[in-house]
Short mmCIF file of C-alpha atoms in Angstrom, two decimals:
data_model
loop_
_atom_site.label_atom_id
_atom_site.label_comp_id
_atom_site.label_asym_id
_atom_site.label_seq_id
_atom_site.Cartn_x
_atom_site.Cartn_y
_atom_site.Cartn_z
CA MET A 8 12.27 -17.09 -0.79
CA ILE A 9 14.63 -18.38 2.40
CA LYS A 10 11.67 -20.17 4.15
CA ALA A 11 10.68 -22.04 1.32
CA LEU A 12 14.43 -22.98 0.77
CA ARG A 13 14.32 -24.17 4.08
CA SER A 14 11.36 -25.87 4.35
CA LEU A 15 12.92 -27.56 1.41
CA TYR A 16 16.21 -28.66 3.22
CA ASN A 17 13.83 -29.60 6.38
CA ASN A 18 12.95 -33.11 4.15
CA VAL A 19 17.02 -33.43 3.47
CA GLN A 20 17.87 -37.09 5.40
CA SER A 21 21.61 -37.96 5.24
CA CYS A 22 23.88 -39.72 7.67
CA ILE A 23 27.54 -41.12 8.32
CA LYS A 24 30.07 -43.27 6.76
CA LEU A 25 33.11 -43.76 9.29
CA ASN A 26 34.95 -47.11 8.20
CA GLY A 27 32.89 -48.75 5.71
CA LEU A 28 30.58 -48.50 8.66
CA LEU A 29 27.32 -46.59 7.88
CA SER A 30 25.15 -44.86 10.72
CA ASP A 31 21.17 -44.83 10.58
CA TRP A 32 19.83 -41.64 8.08
CA PHE A 33 19.18 -38.64 10.27
CA PRO A 34 16.59 -35.17 8.84
CA VAL A 35 18.92 -32.71 8.58
CA ASN A 36 16.73 -29.65 9.96
CA THR A 37 20.08 -26.47 9.15
CA GLY A 38 23.05 -25.91 7.18
CA LEU A 39 23.95 -27.56 4.53
CA LYS A 40 25.79 -30.40 3.17
CA GLN A 41 29.76 -29.69 2.74
CA GLY A 42 30.67 -28.88 -1.51
CA CYS A 43 26.43 -28.46 -1.74
CA ILE A 44 26.31 -26.14 -5.12
CA ILE A 45 23.18 -24.90 -4.12
CA SER A 46 25.68 -23.55 -0.82
CA PRO A 47 26.74 -20.01 -2.26
CA LEU A 48 23.13 -19.12 -3.64
CA LEU A 49 21.74 -19.09 -0.39
CA PHE A 50 24.60 -17.71 1.31
CA ASN A 51 24.04 -14.13 -0.92
CA PHE A 52 19.97 -14.68 -0.41
CA PHE A 53 20.75 -14.85 3.53
CA ILE A 54 22.96 -11.91 3.76
CA ASN A 55 21.46 -10.09 1.36
CA ASP A 56 19.26 -7.74 4.64
CA LEU A 57 22.58 -7.46 5.59
CA ILE A 58 24.20 -5.43 2.91
CA ASP A 59 21.17 -3.02 2.68
CA GLU A 60 20.83 -2.54 6.90
CA VAL A 61 24.42 -1.33 7.01
CA LYS A 62 24.07 0.62 3.37
CA LYS A 63 20.80 2.84 5.12
CA LEU A 64 23.45 4.11 7.22
CA ASN A 65 24.69 6.24 5.22
CA VAL A 66 28.50 5.99 6.76
CA GLY A 67 31.41 5.01 4.33
CA ILE A 68 33.80 6.07 2.36
CA SER A 69 32.91 8.68 -0.43
CA ILE A 70 33.99 7.60 -3.40
CA GLY A 71 33.27 10.49 -6.13
CA GLU A 72 28.86 10.16 -5.54
CA GLU A 73 29.42 7.51 -3.69
CA LYS A 74 29.66 6.23 -0.08
CA VAL A 75 31.20 2.80 -0.44
CA CYS A 76 31.11 0.79 3.81
CA ILE A 77 30.68 -2.60 2.75
CA MET A 78 32.59 -4.82 0.79
CA LEU A 79 32.26 -8.77 0.07
CA TYR A 80 33.71 -12.11 -0.80
CA ALA A 81 31.91 -15.22 -0.35
CA ASP A 82 31.76 -15.33 3.63
CA ASP A 83 34.28 -12.59 3.95
CA VAL A 84 32.92 -8.84 5.31
CA VAL A 85 35.11 -6.21 4.85
CA PHE A 86 33.54 -2.64 6.38
CA LEU A 87 34.99 0.46 5.58
CA THR A 88 34.60 3.94 7.82
CA LYS A 89 36.44 7.54 8.15
CA SER A 90 35.93 7.39 11.47
CA GLU A 91 35.69 5.34 14.95
CA SER A 92 31.80 6.28 15.26
CA GLU A 93 31.19 5.01 11.98
CA LEU A 94 32.80 1.72 12.30
CA GLN A 95 30.39 1.55 15.73
CA ILE A 96 27.64 2.39 13.80
CA ILE A 97 27.87 -0.45 12.18
CA LEU A 98 28.93 -3.02 14.26
CA ASN A 99 25.88 -2.63 16.54
CA THR A 100 23.80 -2.88 13.27
CA LEU A 101 25.66 -5.79 12.12
CA GLU A 102 24.90 -7.75 15.80
CA CYS A 103 21.63 -6.67 15.34
CA TRP A 104 21.05 -8.40 12.31
CA CYS A 105 23.29 -12.23 14.14
CA ASP A 106 21.19 -11.46 16.98
CA ARG A 107 18.00 -12.02 14.19
CA ASN A 108 19.68 -14.51 12.28
CA MET A 109 20.84 -16.69 14.89
CA ILE A 110 24.81 -16.04 13.35
CA LYS A 111 27.68 -15.97 15.49
CA VAL A 112 30.75 -14.24 14.55
CA ASN A 113 34.30 -15.28 15.14
CA LEU A 114 35.42 -12.56 16.99
CA GLU A 115 39.37 -14.43 16.75
CA LYS A 116 39.32 -13.82 12.77
CA SER A 117 37.34 -10.40 12.68
CA LYS A 118 39.98 -7.80 13.53
CA VAL A 119 40.18 -3.65 13.25
CA ILE A 120 42.85 -2.05 11.26
CA HIS A 121 43.79 2.35 11.19
CA PHE A 122 45.30 3.25 7.88
CA ARG A 123 46.68 6.16 8.14
CA THR A 124 49.79 7.74 7.46
CA PRO A 125 52.68 6.62 9.91
CA SER A 126 53.00 10.44 12.31
CA VAL A 127 49.03 9.39 13.05
CA PRO A 128 48.65 7.64 16.28
CA CYS A 129 46.80 4.56 16.10
CA THR A 130 43.02 5.21 17.28
CA ASN A 131 42.91 3.79 21.07
CA PHE A 132 38.43 3.86 20.89
CA PRO A 133 37.20 0.74 22.08
CA PHE A 134 35.55 -0.83 19.11
CA VAL A 135 32.80 -3.72 20.92
CA PHE A 136 30.69 -5.84 19.16
CA ASN A 137 28.73 -8.65 21.21
CA GLY A 138 29.63 -6.81 24.66
CA LYS A 139 33.69 -7.64 23.72
CA CYS A 140 36.25 -6.08 22.61
CA VAL A 141 37.58 -6.63 19.07
CA ASP A 142 41.13 -6.06 18.89
CA LYS A 143 43.07 -4.10 16.67
CA VAL A 144 45.78 -4.53 14.78
CA SER A 145 48.90 -3.29 12.68
CA ASN A 146 48.52 -6.05 9.66
CA TYR A 147 45.98 -8.01 8.04
CA THR A 148 45.61 -10.72 4.77
CA TYR A 149 42.62 -10.19 2.79
CA LEU A 150 42.46 -12.00 0.35
CA GLY A 151 46.16 -12.50 0.19
CA LEU A 152 46.73 -9.14 0.07
CA LEU A 153 49.03 -8.18 3.23
CA LEU A 154 47.51 -4.74 4.60
CA THR A 155 49.61 -2.55 6.96
CA GLU A 156 48.57 0.53 8.81
CA HIS A 157 50.69 2.37 6.37
CA LEU A 158 49.79 1.33 3.13
CA SER A 159 53.27 -0.03 2.90
CA TYR A 160 54.24 -2.78 0.48
CA GLU A 161 57.69 -3.76 1.74
CA GLU A 162 55.91 -6.47 4.36
CA MET A 163 53.89 -7.84 1.39
CA ALA A 164 56.21 -7.99 -0.93
CA LYS A 165 58.58 -9.94 1.77
CA THR A 166 55.45 -12.08 2.45
CA VAL A 167 54.67 -13.05 -1.21
CA ALA A 168 58.65 -13.87 -1.59
CA LYS A 169 58.80 -16.23 1.73
CA SER A 170 55.69 -18.06 -0.54
CA ALA A 171 57.80 -18.04 -3.84
CA SER A 172 60.86 -19.08 -1.62
CA ARG A 173 59.40 -22.16 -0.59
CA ALA A 174 57.47 -23.02 -4.10
CA LEU A 175 60.98 -22.74 -5.32
CA GLY A 176 62.42 -25.38 -2.74
CA LEU A 177 60.03 -27.87 -4.58
CA LEU A 178 60.95 -26.80 -7.59
CA ILE A 179 64.51 -27.27 -7.03
CA ALA A 180 64.18 -31.15 -5.36
CA LYS A 181 62.07 -32.07 -8.40
CA CYS A 182 64.54 -31.11 -10.42
CA LYS A 183 67.14 -32.96 -7.92
CA ALA A 184 65.05 -35.61 -8.07
CA HIS A 185 64.76 -36.31 -11.87
CA GLY A 186 68.79 -35.54 -12.46
CA GLY A 187 67.82 -32.19 -13.66
CA PHE A 188 65.83 -30.70 -16.19
CA GLN A 189 66.98 -28.68 -19.82
CA TYR A 190 66.71 -25.03 -19.72
CA ASP A 191 62.84 -24.68 -21.17
CA VAL A 192 61.56 -26.74 -19.14
CA PHE A 193 62.68 -25.22 -15.97
CA THR A 194 61.74 -22.07 -17.20
CA LYS A 195 58.43 -23.07 -18.02
CA LEU A 196 58.29 -25.15 -14.31
CA PHE A 197 59.30 -21.74 -13.24
CA ASN A 198 56.92 -19.42 -14.40
CA SER A 199 54.24 -21.86 -13.44
CA ILE A 200 55.23 -23.03 -10.06
CA VAL A 201 57.42 -19.22 -8.45
CA TRP A 202 56.63 -17.21 -10.73
CA SER A 203 52.93 -17.77 -10.26
CA VAL A 204 53.13 -16.88 -6.13
CA ILE A 205 54.53 -13.89 -7.09
CA ASP A 206 52.53 -12.66 -9.68
CA TYR A 207 48.80 -13.37 -8.37
CA SER A 208 49.52 -9.90 -6.63
CA ALA A 209 52.04 -8.06 -8.32
CA SER A 210 49.73 -5.79 -9.86
CA ILE A 211 49.01 -4.06 -6.72
CA TRP A 212 52.00 -3.77 -5.42
CA GLY A 213 54.32 -4.55 -8.06
CA THR A 214 55.41 -0.46 -9.36
CA LYS A 215 58.49 -0.88 -7.08
CA GLU A 216 61.61 -2.90 -7.28
CA PHE A 217 61.91 -4.85 -3.38
CA SER A 218 65.29 -6.69 -3.45
CA CYS A 219 63.01 -10.06 -1.58
CA ILE A 220 61.72 -10.97 -4.42
CA ASN A 221 64.21 -10.36 -7.26
CA ALA A 222 66.31 -12.29 -4.02
CA VAL A 223 63.93 -15.43 -5.10
CA LYS A 224 64.55 -15.49 -8.83
CA HIS A 225 68.91 -14.59 -8.81
CA LYS A 226 68.48 -18.56 -6.44
CA ALA A 227 66.90 -20.05 -9.11
CA MET A 228 68.62 -18.56 -12.29
CA ARG A 229 72.52 -19.48 -8.68
CA PHE A 230 70.70 -23.27 -9.08
CA PHE A 231 70.23 -23.44 -12.90
CA MET A 232 73.76 -22.28 -13.30
CA GLY A 233 75.57 -23.60 -11.01
CA VAL A 234 77.04 -21.35 -9.73
CA GLY A 235 77.60 -20.12 -5.99
CA ARG A 236 75.80 -17.27 -3.90
CA TYR A 237 78.54 -14.72 -5.09
CA THR A 238 78.32 -14.60 -8.67
CA PRO A 239 77.08 -11.09 -10.01
CA ASN A 240 73.96 -10.51 -11.50
CA LEU A 241 74.38 -9.77 -14.07
CA ALA A 242 75.83 -12.35 -15.35
CA LEU A 243 72.87 -14.24 -14.10
CA TYR A 244 70.49 -12.15 -16.11
CA GLU A 245 72.64 -12.34 -19.05
CA ASP A 246 73.02 -15.97 -19.60
CA MET A 247 69.45 -17.06 -18.28
CA GLY A 248 67.60 -13.81 -20.65
CA TRP A 249 65.35 -14.20 -18.05
CA LYS A 250 62.96 -11.18 -18.08
CA PRO A 251 64.06 -8.55 -15.23
CA CYS A 252 61.52 -9.34 -11.88
CA ILE A 253 60.57 -5.89 -12.24
CA VAL A 254 59.53 -6.21 -16.24
CA LYS A 255 56.88 -9.26 -15.55
CA GLN A 256 55.62 -6.69 -12.59
CA TRP A 257 54.80 -3.61 -14.76
CA SER A 258 53.48 -6.63 -17.39
CA SER A 259 51.04 -7.43 -14.38
CA ILE A 260 50.18 -3.97 -12.86
CA PHE A 261 49.49 -3.21 -17.63
CA ARG A 262 47.35 -6.55 -17.64
CA THR A 263 44.93 -5.08 -14.51
CA TRP A 264 44.99 -1.47 -16.13
CA SER A 265 43.45 -3.08 -19.38
CA ARG A 266 41.29 -5.14 -17.33
CA PHE A 267 39.80 -2.44 -15.07
CA ASN A 268 39.05 0.27 -18.45
CA LYS A 269 37.35 -2.48 -20.50
CA MET A 270 35.08 -3.19 -17.11
CA SER A 271 31.26 -2.26 -16.74
CA ASN A 272 31.27 1.88 -15.53
CA SER A 273 28.45 0.41 -13.01
CA ARG A 274 30.81 -1.89 -11.00
CA LEU A 275 32.46 -0.68 -8.32
CA ASN A 276 36.07 -1.82 -9.32
CA LYS A 277 35.41 0.51 -11.98
CA LYS A 278 33.71 3.15 -10.00
CA ILE A 279 37.32 3.37 -7.67
CA PHE A 280 39.16 3.27 -11.05
CA LEU A 281 38.08 6.26 -12.46
CA TRP A 282 37.59 7.79 -9.39
CA SER A 283 41.56 7.56 -8.04
CA ASN A 284 42.91 8.16 -11.85
CA ASN A 285 40.80 11.80 -11.64
CA ILE A 286 42.75 12.61 -8.06
CA SER A 287 45.79 11.47 -9.30
CA PHE A 288 45.76 14.46 -11.97
CA ASN A 289 45.59 16.70 -8.61
CA LYS A 290 49.41 15.06 -8.17
CA VAL A 291 47.94 12.12 -5.64
CA LYS A 292 51.07 9.69 -5.98
CA ASN A 293 48.77 6.59 -5.97
CA TRP A 294 48.35 3.64 -8.20
CA ASN A 295 47.14 5.28 -10.80
CA CYS A 296 49.32 7.81 -10.82
CA ARG A 297 52.77 5.57 -11.02
CA VAL A 298 51.21 3.87 -13.85
CA ASN A 299 50.21 6.70 -15.58
CA THR A 300 54.26 8.28 -15.22
CA LYS A 301 55.28 4.59 -16.30
CA PHE A 302 53.45 5.32 -19.94
CA LYS A 303 54.51 8.16 -19.32
CA GLU A 304 58.53 6.97 -19.27
CA LEU A 305 57.88 4.98 -21.94
CA ASP A 306 56.93 7.85 -24.63
CA LEU A 307 53.33 6.12 -24.76
CA ASN A 308 50.57 9.58 -22.70
CA GLN A 309 48.31 8.27 -25.37
CA TYR A 310 47.79 5.56 -22.88
CA CYS A 311 47.06 7.77 -20.34
CA ASN A 312 43.82 8.44 -21.20
CA ILE A 313 41.60 6.10 -19.17
CA GLU A 314 39.12 5.42 -22.71
CA CYS A 315 42.31 3.85 -24.44
CA ILE A 316 41.95 0.55 -24.76
CA LEU A 317 45.34 -1.71 -23.97
CA SER A 318 45.36 -5.08 -26.67
CA LYS A 319 47.13 -8.56 -25.18
CA SER A 320 49.00 -6.74 -28.44
CA VAL A 321 49.81 -3.39 -27.17
CA ILE A 322 50.91 -4.94 -23.69
CA LYS A 323 52.86 -7.04 -25.47
CA ASP A 324 55.10 -3.99 -26.81
CA ILE A 325 55.33 -2.31 -23.38
CA GLU A 326 56.70 -5.62 -21.96
CA ASN A 327 59.06 -5.26 -25.01
CA ASN A 328 59.99 -2.07 -24.97
CA LEU A 329 60.69 -2.03 -20.90
CA CYS A 330 63.02 -5.07 -21.80
CA ILE A 331 65.05 -3.26 -24.12
CA MET A 332 65.10 -0.55 -21.14
CA TYR A 333 66.53 -3.04 -19.41
CA GLN A 334 69.00 -4.19 -21.64
CA ASN A 335 70.27 -0.49 -22.34
CA ASN A 336 71.42 -0.19 -19.19
CA TRP A 337 72.49 -3.80 -18.59
CA HIS A 338 75.39 -3.20 -21.23
CA LEU A 339 76.29 0.28 -19.56
CA ASN A 340 76.14 -1.61 -16.47
CA LEU A 341 79.07 -3.68 -17.51
CA LEU A 342 80.77 -1.37 -18.95
CA ALA A 343 81.01 1.03 -16.10
CA ASN A 344 81.15 -1.63 -13.58
CA GLU A 345 84.60 -2.08 -12.65
CA SER A 346 84.08 -5.64 -10.51
CA SER A 347 86.96 -7.12 -11.15
CA LYS A 348 84.89 -10.68 -11.03
CA LEU A 349 83.54 -8.87 -14.49
CA ARG A 350 87.14 -9.07 -15.97
CA THR A 351 86.81 -11.85 -18.07
CA TYR A 352 82.80 -11.38 -18.93
CA ARG A 353 83.81 -8.09 -20.74
CA LEU A 354 85.42 -9.07 -22.97
CA PHE A 355 83.19 -11.81 -24.72
CA LYS A 356 79.95 -11.11 -23.97
CA SER A 357 78.02 -7.57 -25.56
CA ASN A 358 74.27 -9.30 -26.08
CA TYR A 359 71.79 -9.71 -24.10
CA CYS A 360 70.07 -13.44 -25.11
CA THR A 361 70.25 -16.17 -23.41
CA GLU A 362 73.49 -18.82 -23.73
CA LYS A 363 73.93 -21.73 -26.12
CA TYR A 364 75.66 -23.84 -23.40
CA LEU A 365 72.48 -23.66 -20.81
CA SER A 366 69.87 -24.66 -23.41
CA ILE A 367 72.23 -27.63 -24.85
CA THR A 368 72.43 -30.48 -23.69
CA MET A 369 75.26 -31.55 -20.87
CA PRO A 370 75.97 -32.85 -17.17
CA GLY A 371 75.31 -29.79 -15.03
CA LYS A 372 78.85 -30.29 -13.48
CA PHE A 373 80.35 -29.27 -17.18
CA ARG A 374 77.25 -26.77 -17.12
CA SER A 375 78.40 -25.31 -13.82
CA ALA A 376 82.07 -24.88 -14.23
CA TYR A 377 81.55 -23.17 -17.78
CA ALA A 378 79.13 -20.35 -15.96
CA LYS A 379 81.77 -20.27 -13.07
CA PHE A 380 84.62 -19.12 -15.46
CA ARG A 381 82.22 -16.95 -17.95
CA ALA A 382 80.94 -14.83 -14.96
CA GLY A 383 84.64 -15.00 -13.41
CA VAL A 384 83.71 -17.31 -9.95
CA ALA A 385 85.62 -20.41 -10.87
CA PRO A 386 87.21 -21.28 -7.36
CA ILE A 387 90.98 -20.26 -8.66
CA LYS A 388 93.61 -18.21 -7.18
CA ILE A 389 92.00 -14.87 -9.13
CA GLU A 390 89.26 -15.43 -6.99
CA THR A 391 89.56 -17.39 -4.34
CA GLY A 392 92.77 -14.72 -3.11
CA ARG A 393 89.98 -12.37 -2.59
CA TYR A 394 88.92 -14.02 0.00
CA GLU A 395 92.04 -15.12 1.34
CA GLY A 396 93.38 -11.58 1.78
CA ILE A 397 96.00 -11.78 -0.87
CA ASP A 398 96.70 -9.05 -3.37
CA VAL A 399 95.30 -8.86 -6.51
CA ASN A 400 99.10 -8.36 -8.57
CA GLU A 401 100.01 -11.97 -6.09
CA ARG A 402 97.94 -14.18 -6.71
CA PHE A 403 100.05 -16.60 -8.27
CA CYS A 404 99.85 -19.84 -9.76
CA PHE A 405 100.52 -22.96 -7.04
CA ASN A 406 101.57 -24.60 -10.12
CA CYS A 407 103.91 -22.62 -11.78
CA ARG A 408 104.85 -21.72 -8.11
CA LYS A 409 106.85 -24.70 -7.90
CA ASN A 410 108.91 -24.40 -10.92
CA ASP A 411 109.67 -20.50 -9.67
CA LEU A 412 107.26 -19.04 -12.07
CA ASN A 413 105.06 -16.18 -10.13
CA ILE A 414 102.75 -15.95 -12.97
CA ILE A 415 99.12 -15.03 -11.64
CA GLU A 416 96.49 -17.73 -11.60
CA ASP A 417 93.33 -16.14 -13.86
CA GLU A 418 90.97 -18.14 -16.01
CA LYS A 419 93.18 -17.88 -19.72
CA HIS A 420 96.35 -19.31 -17.24
CA VAL A 421 94.34 -22.42 -15.54
CA LEU A 422 92.92 -22.84 -19.66
CA LEU A 423 95.78 -22.30 -22.32
CA GLU A 424 99.21 -21.28 -20.86
CA CYS A 425 99.19 -23.42 -16.82
CA PRO A 426 101.94 -27.27 -18.04
CA GLU A 427 99.62 -28.66 -15.20
CA TYR A 428 96.48 -29.12 -18.00
CA ALA A 429 98.52 -29.81 -21.18
CA ASP A 430 97.75 -33.17 -21.44
CA LEU A 431 93.33 -32.30 -20.60
CA ARG A 432 94.50 -29.25 -22.95
CA THR A 433 95.53 -31.49 -25.91
CA ILE A 434 92.45 -33.25 -25.98
CA PHE A 435 90.81 -30.41 -26.19
CA PHE A 436 92.53 -28.28 -28.94
CA ASN A 437 91.92 -31.36 -31.22
CA SER A 438 88.46 -31.86 -30.36
CA VAL A 439 87.65 -27.78 -31.29
CA CYS A 440 89.98 -28.25 -34.43
CA ASN A 441 87.97 -30.66 -35.61
CA ILE A 442 85.60 -28.09 -35.74
CA GLU A 443 87.48 -24.92 -36.84
CA SER A 444 90.94 -25.51 -38.30
CA SER A 445 92.58 -21.54 -37.49
CA PHE A 446 91.91 -22.78 -33.69
CA SER A 447 95.34 -23.91 -33.43
CA ASN A 448 97.15 -20.36 -35.26
CA LEU A 449 95.11 -18.26 -32.97
CA SER A 450 96.91 -16.47 -30.54
CA ASN A 451 96.02 -17.35 -26.24
CA GLU A 452 93.93 -14.11 -26.14
CA GLU A 453 91.90 -14.71 -29.50
CA LYS A 454 91.41 -18.73 -28.14
CA PHE A 455 90.39 -17.65 -25.31
CA LEU A 456 87.20 -15.12 -26.94
CA PHE A 457 87.23 -17.81 -29.28
CA MET A 458 86.04 -20.94 -26.92
CA PHE A 459 83.54 -18.98 -24.60
CA HIS A 460 82.16 -17.15 -27.48
CA ASP A 461 81.52 -19.40 -30.21
CA ASP A 462 78.36 -21.82 -30.10
CA ARG A 463 79.85 -24.97 -31.71
CA VAL A 464 82.73 -25.13 -28.82
CA CYS A 465 81.08 -24.35 -25.84
CA TYR A 466 79.84 -28.71 -24.73
CA PHE A 467 83.94 -29.12 -25.30
CA THR A 468 84.68 -25.70 -23.21
CA ALA A 469 82.52 -26.88 -20.95
CA LYS A 470 84.01 -30.04 -20.67
CA ILE A 471 87.86 -28.99 -19.83
CA CYS A 472 86.91 -25.99 -17.11
CA HIS A 473 85.11 -28.82 -15.27
CA GLU A 474 88.32 -31.04 -16.07
CA VAL A 475 90.51 -28.63 -14.95
CA LEU A 476 88.95 -27.84 -11.86
CA PHE A 477 88.46 -31.09 -10.69
CA LYS A 478 92.08 -31.57 -11.18
CA ARG A 479 93.07 -28.39 -9.91
CA LYS A 480 90.94 -29.73 -6.03
CA CYS A 481 92.68 -33.12 -6.92
CA ILE A 482 96.27 -31.89 -6.64
CA LEU A 483 95.34 -29.51 -3.94
CA TYR A 484 94.49 -31.61 -1.52
CA SER A 485 95.88 -34.81 -2.23
#
């Protein structure tokens, strides 16, 4: 078959096009044109006998009743053995095969990695191929997945986070160039451009929560809301209504689990999955064990049975259950959190959902000011005094101090009490009273809650938040 195909391609003619000029036609006796559709088929035929030769060596890692010693994807070849001598035997076999078939191996890209526990030292065995030593490395990237010698996914998560951060930078640049995006558009683009980078391998390493992964999502939420890096994460997630990273990671894991369930038992992936699941019941803490543990936490013990198929609707229900668990934890954390930044937030926030002010059309500066007041990070004395080392009971309003009044400058004071902003307040009150006539009869505490709780007035509240901060800044720096 190979000889027939080679004979066919010996009659192929080609030419070179450069700067609009064509060379003379010449025969192509070896190789294929770039992008030729028959290339993968020819490569499979070409390398098939290498697979047979390596398998006949009867070396490798035992997976049930089968020994796995070689894995191939396109032109990437991986050899797996349980000892140094076995790997050298395979390398010798590969060297003989390459000589017969006139193939060269790029040793710059070929590495040896010794997977082991941290207590076991790295092998000193000198692996040799074609008279040259093959380098040993502590980590290696295979099909986009960074594998470390101790099989820790910390480095993998950091690598993924860096790639996702670059994608987020592109999204932010596009958002600025277009004058901002609506909430739905920004969310869709984040999931398509940024989260897709994370989701690619999350089904492997995603059983654990990583701060570097969360940081990417936090940065995206802070950008859209227009708040600073010191904004409490509880407020970010609650206002945006986005699913936490760990929930989406587990969703990816369950989808992969479902694919394994539906896979044919003849495939190597399924054989490894079944073998791993069997040894996980012997308290081996592998991927299967962690997934089974999560099923039990969600009171879904029936799905620990690998014969049970996870349909799309079931995976959706599991994801919703994870979200509910997170939302319950969020509410408990909000009540238990003693951070003074969330002093205002606790007054009007009780449900985990996307806030109206994020989805309606308003200038970004309005949304930013509104979000800062809600999250307790507006640049007023109650917050800036924290970084100036001023006691919380002495963070007085600079406007009121002119009249010898020692009043703490907090959110309610600047929006509803300080006489410096009375003109802005009058316009705001008139706008709100047109919507809710009883507003003027409320106490200041009730007015404050109404401003940040009623969706009908969020635009006007956002506007006065911005105007107050702008006027305050002008007074301070004039």
